[in-house]
mmCIF file of C-alpha atoms and ligand atoms in Angstrom:
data_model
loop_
_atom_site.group_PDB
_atom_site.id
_atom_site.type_symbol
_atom_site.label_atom_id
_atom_site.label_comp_id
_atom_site.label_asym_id
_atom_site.label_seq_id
_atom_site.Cartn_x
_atom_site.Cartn_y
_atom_site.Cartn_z
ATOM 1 C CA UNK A 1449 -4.297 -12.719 -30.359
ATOM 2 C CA UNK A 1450 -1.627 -10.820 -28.275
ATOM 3 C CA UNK A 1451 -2.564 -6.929 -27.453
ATOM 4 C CA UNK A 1452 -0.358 -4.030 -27.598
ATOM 5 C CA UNK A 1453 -0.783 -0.942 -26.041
ATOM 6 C CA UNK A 1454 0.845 2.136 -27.314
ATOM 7 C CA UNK A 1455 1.030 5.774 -25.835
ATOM 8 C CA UNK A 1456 1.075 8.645 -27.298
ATOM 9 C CA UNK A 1457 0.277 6.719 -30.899
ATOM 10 C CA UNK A 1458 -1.996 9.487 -32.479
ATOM 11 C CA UNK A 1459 0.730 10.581 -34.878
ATOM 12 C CA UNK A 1460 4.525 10.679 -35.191
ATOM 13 C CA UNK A 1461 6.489 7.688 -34.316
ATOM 14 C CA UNK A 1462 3.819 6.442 -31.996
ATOM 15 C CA UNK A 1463 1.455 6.039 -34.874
ATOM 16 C CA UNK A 1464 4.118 4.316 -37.164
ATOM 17 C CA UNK A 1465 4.916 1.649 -33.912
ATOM 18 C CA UNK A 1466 0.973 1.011 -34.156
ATOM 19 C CA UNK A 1467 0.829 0.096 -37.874
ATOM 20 C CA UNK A 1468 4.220 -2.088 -37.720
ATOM 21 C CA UNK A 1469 3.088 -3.930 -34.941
ATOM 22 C CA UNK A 1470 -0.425 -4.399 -36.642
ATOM 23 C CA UNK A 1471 1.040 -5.366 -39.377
ATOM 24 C CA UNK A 1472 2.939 -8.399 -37.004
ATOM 25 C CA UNK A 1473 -0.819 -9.045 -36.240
ATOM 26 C CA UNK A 1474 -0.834 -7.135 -32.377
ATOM 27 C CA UNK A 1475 -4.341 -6.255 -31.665
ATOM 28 C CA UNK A 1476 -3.477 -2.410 -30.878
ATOM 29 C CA UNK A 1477 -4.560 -0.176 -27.610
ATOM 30 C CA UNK A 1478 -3.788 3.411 -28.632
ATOM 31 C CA UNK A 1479 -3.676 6.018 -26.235
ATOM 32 C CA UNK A 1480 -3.387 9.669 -26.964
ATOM 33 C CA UNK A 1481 -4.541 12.954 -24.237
ATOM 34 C CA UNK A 1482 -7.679 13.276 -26.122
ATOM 35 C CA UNK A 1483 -9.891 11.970 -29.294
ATOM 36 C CA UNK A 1484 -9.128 15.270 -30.729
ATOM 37 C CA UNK A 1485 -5.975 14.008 -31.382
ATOM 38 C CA UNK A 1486 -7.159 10.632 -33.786
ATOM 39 C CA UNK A 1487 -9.272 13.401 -35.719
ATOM 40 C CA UNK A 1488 -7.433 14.721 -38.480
ATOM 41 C CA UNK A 1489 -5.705 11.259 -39.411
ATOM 42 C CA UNK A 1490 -6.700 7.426 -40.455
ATOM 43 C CA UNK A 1491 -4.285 5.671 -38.252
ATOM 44 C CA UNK A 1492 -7.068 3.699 -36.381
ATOM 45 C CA UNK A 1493 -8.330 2.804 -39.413
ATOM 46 C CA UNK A 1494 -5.291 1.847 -41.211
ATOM 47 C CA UNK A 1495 -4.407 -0.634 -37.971
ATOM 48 C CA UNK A 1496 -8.066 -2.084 -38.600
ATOM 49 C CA UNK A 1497 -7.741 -2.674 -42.228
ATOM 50 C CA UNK A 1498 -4.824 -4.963 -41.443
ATOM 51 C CA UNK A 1499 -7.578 -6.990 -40.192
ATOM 52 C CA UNK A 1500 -6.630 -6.733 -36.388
ATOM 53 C CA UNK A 1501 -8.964 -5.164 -33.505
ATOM 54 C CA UNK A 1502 -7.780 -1.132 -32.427
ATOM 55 C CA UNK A 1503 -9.778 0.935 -29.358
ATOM 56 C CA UNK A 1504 -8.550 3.969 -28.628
ATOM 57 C CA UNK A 1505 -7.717 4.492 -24.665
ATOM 58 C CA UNK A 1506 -7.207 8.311 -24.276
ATOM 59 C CA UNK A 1507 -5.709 9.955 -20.820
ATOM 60 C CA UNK A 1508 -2.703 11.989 -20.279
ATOM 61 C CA UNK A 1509 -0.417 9.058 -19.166
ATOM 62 C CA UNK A 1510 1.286 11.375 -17.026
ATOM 63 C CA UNK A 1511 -1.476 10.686 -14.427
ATOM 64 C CA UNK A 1512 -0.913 7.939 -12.445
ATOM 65 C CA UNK A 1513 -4.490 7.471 -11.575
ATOM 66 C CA UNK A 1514 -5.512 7.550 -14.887
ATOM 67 C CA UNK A 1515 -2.475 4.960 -16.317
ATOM 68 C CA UNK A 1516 -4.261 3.138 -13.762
ATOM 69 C CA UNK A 1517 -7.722 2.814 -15.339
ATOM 70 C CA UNK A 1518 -6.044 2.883 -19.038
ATOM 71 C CA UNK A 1519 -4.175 -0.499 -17.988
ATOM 72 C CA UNK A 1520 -7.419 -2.017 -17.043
ATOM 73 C CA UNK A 1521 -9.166 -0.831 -19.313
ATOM 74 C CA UNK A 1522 -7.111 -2.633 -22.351
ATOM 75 C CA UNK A 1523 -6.559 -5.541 -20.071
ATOM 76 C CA UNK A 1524 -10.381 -6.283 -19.550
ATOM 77 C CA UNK A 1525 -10.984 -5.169 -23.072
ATOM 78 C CA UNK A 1526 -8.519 -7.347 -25.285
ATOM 79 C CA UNK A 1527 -7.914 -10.151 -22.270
ATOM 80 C CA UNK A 1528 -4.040 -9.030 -22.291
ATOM 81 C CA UNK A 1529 -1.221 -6.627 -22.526
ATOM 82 C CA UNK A 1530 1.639 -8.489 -24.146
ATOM 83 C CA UNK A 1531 3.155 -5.362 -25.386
ATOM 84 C CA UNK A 1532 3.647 -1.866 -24.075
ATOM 85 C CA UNK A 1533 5.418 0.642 -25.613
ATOM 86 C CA UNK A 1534 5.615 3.820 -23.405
ATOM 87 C CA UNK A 1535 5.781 6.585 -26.304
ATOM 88 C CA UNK A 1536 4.466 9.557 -25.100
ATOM 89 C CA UNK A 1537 6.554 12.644 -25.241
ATOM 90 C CA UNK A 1538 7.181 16.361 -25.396
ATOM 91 C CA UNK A 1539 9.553 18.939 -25.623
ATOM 92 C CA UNK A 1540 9.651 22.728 -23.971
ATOM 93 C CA UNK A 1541 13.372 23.682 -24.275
ATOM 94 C CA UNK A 1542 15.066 26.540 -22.933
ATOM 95 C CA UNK A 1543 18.850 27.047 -21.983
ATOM 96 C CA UNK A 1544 19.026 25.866 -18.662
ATOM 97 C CA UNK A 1545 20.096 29.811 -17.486
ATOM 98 C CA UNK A 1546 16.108 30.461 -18.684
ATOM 99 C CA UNK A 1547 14.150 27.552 -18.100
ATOM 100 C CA UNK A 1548 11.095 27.550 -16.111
ATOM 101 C CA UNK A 1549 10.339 25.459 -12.889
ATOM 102 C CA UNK A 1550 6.761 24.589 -15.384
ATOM 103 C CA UNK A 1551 8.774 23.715 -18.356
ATOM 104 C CA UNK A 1552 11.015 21.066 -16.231
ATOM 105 C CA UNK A 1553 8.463 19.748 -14.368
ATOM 106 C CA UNK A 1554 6.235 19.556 -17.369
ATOM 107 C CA UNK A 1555 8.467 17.156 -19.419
ATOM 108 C CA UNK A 1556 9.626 15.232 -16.000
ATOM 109 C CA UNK A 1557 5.896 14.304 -16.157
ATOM 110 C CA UNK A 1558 4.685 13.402 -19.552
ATOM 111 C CA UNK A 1559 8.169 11.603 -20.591
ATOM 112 C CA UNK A 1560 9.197 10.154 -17.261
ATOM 113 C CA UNK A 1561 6.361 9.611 -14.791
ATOM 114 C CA UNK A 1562 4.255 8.237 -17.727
ATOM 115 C CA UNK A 1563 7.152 5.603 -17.479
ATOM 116 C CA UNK A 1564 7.098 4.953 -14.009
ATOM 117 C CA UNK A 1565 2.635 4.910 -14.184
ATOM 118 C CA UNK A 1566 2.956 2.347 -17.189
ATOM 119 C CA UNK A 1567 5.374 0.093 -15.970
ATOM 120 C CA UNK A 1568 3.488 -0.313 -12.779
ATOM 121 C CA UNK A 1569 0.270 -0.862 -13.380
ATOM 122 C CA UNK A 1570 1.185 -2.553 -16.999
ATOM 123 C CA UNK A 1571 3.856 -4.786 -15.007
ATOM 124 C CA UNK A 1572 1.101 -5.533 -12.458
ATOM 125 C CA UNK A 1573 -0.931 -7.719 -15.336
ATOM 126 C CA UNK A 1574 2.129 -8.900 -17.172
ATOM 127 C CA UNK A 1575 3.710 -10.129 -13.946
ATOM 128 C CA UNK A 1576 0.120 -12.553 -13.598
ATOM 129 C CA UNK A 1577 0.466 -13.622 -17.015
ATOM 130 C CA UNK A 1578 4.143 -14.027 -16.939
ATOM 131 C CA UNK A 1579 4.938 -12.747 -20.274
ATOM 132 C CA UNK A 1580 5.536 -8.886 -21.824
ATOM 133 C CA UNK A 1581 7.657 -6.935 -23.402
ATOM 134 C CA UNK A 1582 7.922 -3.221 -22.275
ATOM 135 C CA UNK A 1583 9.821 -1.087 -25.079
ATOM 136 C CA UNK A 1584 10.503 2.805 -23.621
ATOM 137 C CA UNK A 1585 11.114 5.422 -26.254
ATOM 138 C CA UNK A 1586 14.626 7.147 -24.948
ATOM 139 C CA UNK A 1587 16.570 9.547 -26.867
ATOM 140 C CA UNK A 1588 20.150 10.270 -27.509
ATOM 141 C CA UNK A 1589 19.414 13.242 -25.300
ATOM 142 C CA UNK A 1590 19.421 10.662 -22.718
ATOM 143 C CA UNK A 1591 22.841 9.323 -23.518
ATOM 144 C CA UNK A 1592 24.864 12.336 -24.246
ATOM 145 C CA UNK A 1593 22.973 15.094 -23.120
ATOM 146 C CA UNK A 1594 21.548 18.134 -26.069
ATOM 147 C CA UNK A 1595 21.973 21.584 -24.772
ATOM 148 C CA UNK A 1596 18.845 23.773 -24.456
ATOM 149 C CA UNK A 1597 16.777 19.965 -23.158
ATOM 150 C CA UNK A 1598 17.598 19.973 -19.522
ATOM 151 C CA UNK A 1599 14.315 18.327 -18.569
ATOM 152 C CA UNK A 1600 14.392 16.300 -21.848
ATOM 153 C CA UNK A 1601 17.611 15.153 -21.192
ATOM 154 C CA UNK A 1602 17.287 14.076 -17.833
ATOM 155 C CA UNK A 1603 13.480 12.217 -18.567
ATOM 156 C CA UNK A 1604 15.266 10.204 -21.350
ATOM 157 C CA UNK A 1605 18.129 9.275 -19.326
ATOM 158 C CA UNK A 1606 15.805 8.083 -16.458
ATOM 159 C CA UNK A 1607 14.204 5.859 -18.945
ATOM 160 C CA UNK A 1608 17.069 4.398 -19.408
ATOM 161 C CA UNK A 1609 17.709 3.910 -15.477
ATOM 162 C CA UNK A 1610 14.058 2.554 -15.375
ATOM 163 C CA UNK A 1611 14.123 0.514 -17.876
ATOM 164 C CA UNK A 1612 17.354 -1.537 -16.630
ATOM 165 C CA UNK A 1613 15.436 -1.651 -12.855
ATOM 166 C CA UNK A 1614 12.213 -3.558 -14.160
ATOM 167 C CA UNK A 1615 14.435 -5.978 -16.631
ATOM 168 C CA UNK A 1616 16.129 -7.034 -13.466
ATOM 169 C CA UNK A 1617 13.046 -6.788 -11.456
ATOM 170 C CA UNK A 1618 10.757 -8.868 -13.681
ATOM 171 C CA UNK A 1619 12.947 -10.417 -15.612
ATOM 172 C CA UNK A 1620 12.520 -13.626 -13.550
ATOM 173 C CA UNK A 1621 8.697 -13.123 -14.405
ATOM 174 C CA UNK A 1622 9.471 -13.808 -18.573
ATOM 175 C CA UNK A 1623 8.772 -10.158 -19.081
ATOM 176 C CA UNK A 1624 11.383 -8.513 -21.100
ATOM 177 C CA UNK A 1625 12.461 -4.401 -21.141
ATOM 178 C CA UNK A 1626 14.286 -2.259 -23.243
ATOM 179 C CA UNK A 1627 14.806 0.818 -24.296
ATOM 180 C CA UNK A 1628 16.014 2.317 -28.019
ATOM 181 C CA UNK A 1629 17.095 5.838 -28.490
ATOM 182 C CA UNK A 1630 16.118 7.506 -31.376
ATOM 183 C CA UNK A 1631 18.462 10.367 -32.854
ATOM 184 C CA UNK A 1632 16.889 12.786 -35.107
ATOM 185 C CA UNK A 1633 14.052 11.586 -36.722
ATOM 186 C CA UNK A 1634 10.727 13.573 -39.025
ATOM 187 C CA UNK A 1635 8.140 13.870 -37.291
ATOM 188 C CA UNK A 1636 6.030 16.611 -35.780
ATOM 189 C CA UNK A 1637 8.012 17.107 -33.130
ATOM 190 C CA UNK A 1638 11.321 18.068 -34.789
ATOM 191 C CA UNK A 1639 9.226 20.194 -37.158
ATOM 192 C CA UNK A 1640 9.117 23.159 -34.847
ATOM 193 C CA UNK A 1641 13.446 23.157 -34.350
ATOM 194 C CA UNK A 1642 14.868 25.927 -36.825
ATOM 195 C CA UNK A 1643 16.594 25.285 -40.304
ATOM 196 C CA UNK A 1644 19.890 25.943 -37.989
ATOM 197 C CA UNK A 1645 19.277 23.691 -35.139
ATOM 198 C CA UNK A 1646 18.190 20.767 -38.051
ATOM 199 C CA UNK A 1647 21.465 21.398 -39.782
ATOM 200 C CA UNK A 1648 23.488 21.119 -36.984
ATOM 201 C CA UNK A 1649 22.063 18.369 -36.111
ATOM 202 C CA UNK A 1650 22.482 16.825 -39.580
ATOM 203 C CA UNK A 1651 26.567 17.242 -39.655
ATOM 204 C CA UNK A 1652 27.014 15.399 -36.833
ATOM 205 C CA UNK A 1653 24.817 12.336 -38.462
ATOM 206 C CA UNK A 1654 27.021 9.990 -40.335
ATOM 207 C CA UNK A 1655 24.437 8.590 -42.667
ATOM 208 C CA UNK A 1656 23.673 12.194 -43.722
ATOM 209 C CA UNK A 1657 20.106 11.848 -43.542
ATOM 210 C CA UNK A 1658 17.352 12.161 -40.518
ATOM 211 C CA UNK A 1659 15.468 8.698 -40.177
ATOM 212 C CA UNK A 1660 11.790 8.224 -40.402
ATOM 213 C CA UNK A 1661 9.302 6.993 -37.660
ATOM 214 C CA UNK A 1662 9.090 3.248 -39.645
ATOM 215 C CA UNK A 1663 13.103 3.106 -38.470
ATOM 216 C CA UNK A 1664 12.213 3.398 -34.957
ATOM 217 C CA UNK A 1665 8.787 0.785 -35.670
ATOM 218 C CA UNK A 1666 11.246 -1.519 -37.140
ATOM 219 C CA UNK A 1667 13.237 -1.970 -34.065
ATOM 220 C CA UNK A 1668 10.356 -1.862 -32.249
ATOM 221 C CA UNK A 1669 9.101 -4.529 -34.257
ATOM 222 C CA UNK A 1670 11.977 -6.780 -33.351
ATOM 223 C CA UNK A 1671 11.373 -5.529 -29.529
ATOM 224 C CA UNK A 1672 8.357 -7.237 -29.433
ATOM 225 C CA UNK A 1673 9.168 -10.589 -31.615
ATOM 226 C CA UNK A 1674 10.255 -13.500 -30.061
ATOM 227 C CA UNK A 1675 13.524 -13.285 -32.111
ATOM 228 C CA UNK A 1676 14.442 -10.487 -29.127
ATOM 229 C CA UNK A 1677 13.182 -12.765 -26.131
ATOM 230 C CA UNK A 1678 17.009 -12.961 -24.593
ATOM 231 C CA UNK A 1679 17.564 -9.704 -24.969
ATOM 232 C CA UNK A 1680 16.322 -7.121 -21.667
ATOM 233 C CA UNK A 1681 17.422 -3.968 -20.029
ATOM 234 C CA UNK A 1682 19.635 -3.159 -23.127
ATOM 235 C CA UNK A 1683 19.485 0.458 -24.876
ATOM 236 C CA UNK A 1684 19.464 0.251 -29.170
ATOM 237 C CA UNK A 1685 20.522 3.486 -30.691
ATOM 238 C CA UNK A 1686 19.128 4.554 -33.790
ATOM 239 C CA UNK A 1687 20.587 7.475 -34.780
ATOM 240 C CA UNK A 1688 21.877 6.646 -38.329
ATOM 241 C CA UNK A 1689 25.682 6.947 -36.813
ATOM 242 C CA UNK A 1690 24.963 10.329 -34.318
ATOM 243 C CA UNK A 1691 27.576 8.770 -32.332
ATOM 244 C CA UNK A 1692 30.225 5.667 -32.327
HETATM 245 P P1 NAD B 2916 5.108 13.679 -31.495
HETATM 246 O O1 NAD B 2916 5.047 14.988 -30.781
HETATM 247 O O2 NAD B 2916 4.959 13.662 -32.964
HETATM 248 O O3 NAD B 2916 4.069 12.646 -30.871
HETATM 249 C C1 NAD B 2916 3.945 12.480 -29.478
HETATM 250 C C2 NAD B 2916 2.529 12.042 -29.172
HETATM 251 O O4 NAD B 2916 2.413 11.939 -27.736
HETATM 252 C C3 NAD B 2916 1.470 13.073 -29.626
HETATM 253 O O5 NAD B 2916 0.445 12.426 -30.334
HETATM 254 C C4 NAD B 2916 0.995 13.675 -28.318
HETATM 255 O O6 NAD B 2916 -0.362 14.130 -28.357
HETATM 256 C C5 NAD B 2916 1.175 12.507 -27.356
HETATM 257 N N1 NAD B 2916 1.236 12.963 -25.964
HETATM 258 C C6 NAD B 2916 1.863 14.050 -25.469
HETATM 259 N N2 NAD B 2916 1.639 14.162 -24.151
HETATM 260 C C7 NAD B 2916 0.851 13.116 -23.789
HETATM 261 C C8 NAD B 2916 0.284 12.704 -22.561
HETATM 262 N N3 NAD B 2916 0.496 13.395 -21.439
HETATM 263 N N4 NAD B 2916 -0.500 11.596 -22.559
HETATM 264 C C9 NAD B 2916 -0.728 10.893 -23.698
HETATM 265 N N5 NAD B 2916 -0.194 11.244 -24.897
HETATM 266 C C10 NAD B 2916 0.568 12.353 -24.940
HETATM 267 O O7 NAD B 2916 6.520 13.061 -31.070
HETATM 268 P P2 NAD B 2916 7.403 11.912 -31.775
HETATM 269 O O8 NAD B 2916 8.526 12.594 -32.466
HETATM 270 O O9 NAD B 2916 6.575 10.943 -32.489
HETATM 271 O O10 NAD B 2916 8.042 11.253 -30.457
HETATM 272 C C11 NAD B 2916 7.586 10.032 -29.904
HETATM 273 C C12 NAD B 2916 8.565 9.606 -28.809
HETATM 274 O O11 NAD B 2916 9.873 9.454 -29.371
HETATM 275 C C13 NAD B 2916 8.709 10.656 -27.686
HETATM 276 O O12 NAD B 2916 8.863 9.999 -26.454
HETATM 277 C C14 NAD B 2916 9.976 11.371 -28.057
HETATM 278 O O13 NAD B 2916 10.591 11.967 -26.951
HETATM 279 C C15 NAD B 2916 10.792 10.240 -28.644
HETATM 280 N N6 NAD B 2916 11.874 10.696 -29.519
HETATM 281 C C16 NAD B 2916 11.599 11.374 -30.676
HETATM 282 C C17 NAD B 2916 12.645 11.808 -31.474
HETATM 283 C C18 NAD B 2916 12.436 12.542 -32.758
HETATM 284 O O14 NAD B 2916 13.439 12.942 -33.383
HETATM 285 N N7 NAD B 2916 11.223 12.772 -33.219
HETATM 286 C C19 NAD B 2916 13.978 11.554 -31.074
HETATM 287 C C20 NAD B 2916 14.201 10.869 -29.898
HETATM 288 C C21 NAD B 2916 13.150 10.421 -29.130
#
């Protein structure tokens, strides 16, 4: 059975990746900051009664020590990582004229050293086994910049960079990396923008409508299939038409 380990999957899109790719019959590794976070919902659960195997790893991925013992961890646990899908995220925006040194570095951290932590240690076991998939969560942030996400911005947009360096650098190895970029999509974390900011953000979307976290698992999904295994270091926008 092939493993996939999934940060940040508590809740939110991270959550929805898990079930999809249970669904495909993935073992799952979830990974959240702390078992606080897998209290309040059934998503471990719901992965289980798919009738796969799902162990929670928690750590705040943007450790690098801890990534370290996290990749093991699954590895020894499940015998493999065929999948990982570096999730984990947050926001603290500001305009750039009042942003803090804490809430740049903050993001930098959780969205884009959890990248570089994962892909290291994770590409350390999938280069022995010579197979994986690595699937980074970007943002259109990352391609066309938002104003009042600096830090976001420029975390998604290294993904991006990151994820094109380890397709060429592994891609020799069988492993396979992407990237998709999701535009505006339900899920705790646009809860807290403002009816305003959500409506701006809806004109510009051509489909009219924000997309839900299964949109993202279902590309995902694909990702991880062998129907995408000649496809690496590419970036899929889904965005329901933000931009084109
Ligand atoms: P969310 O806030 O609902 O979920 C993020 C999860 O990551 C939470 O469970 C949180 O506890 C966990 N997390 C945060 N810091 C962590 C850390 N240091 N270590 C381990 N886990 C940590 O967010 P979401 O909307 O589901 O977003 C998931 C990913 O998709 C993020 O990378 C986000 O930037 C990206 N994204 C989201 C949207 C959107 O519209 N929601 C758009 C573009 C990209």
């Amino acid at each position: 059975m092939a493993t996939a380990l999934i940060t940040g999957s508590a809740r939110g899109i991270g959550a929805a990746i898990a079930l999809r790719l249970a669904k495909d019959g993935f073992d799952i590794a979830f990974n959240d900051l702390n078992e606080g976070c897998f209290e309040n919902n059934d998503i471990v659960d719901r992965v289980r009664a798919l009738g796969v195997k799902a162990e929670i790893f928690c750590g705040d991925v943007s450790k690098h020590d801890v990534c370290e013992k996290i990749a093991n961890d699954v590895n020894e646990h499940f015998g493999s990582i065929d999948v990982l899908v570096n999730n984990a995220g947050i926001t603290r925006d500001g305009l750039l004229a009042r942003m803090t040194e804490e809430q740049y570095d903050s993001v930098i951290a959780v969205n884009q050293k959890s990248v570089f932590n994962m892909m290291k240690f994770v590409g350390n076991i999938m280069r022995r086994q010579k197979h994986g998939r690595i699937i980074s969560l970007a943002s259109v942030a990352g391609l066309y910049g938002n104003p009042g996400q600096m830090n976001y911005s420029a975390s998604k947009a290294a993904i991006i960079g990151m994820t094109k360096t380890i397709a060429k650098e592994l891609g020799s190895r069988g492993i396979t990396a992407n990237a998709v970029a999701p535009g505006f999509i339900r899920t705790p974390m646009t809860d807290k923008l403002t009816e305003e900011q959500k409506a701006a953000m809806l004109a510009q979307i051509a489909m009219k409508r924000y997309g839900e976290p299964e949109e993202i698992a279902g590309v995902v999904s694909f990702l991880a299939s062998d129907d995408s295994s000649y496809v690496t270091g590419q970036v899929i926008e889904i965005s329901g038409g933000l931009s084109m």
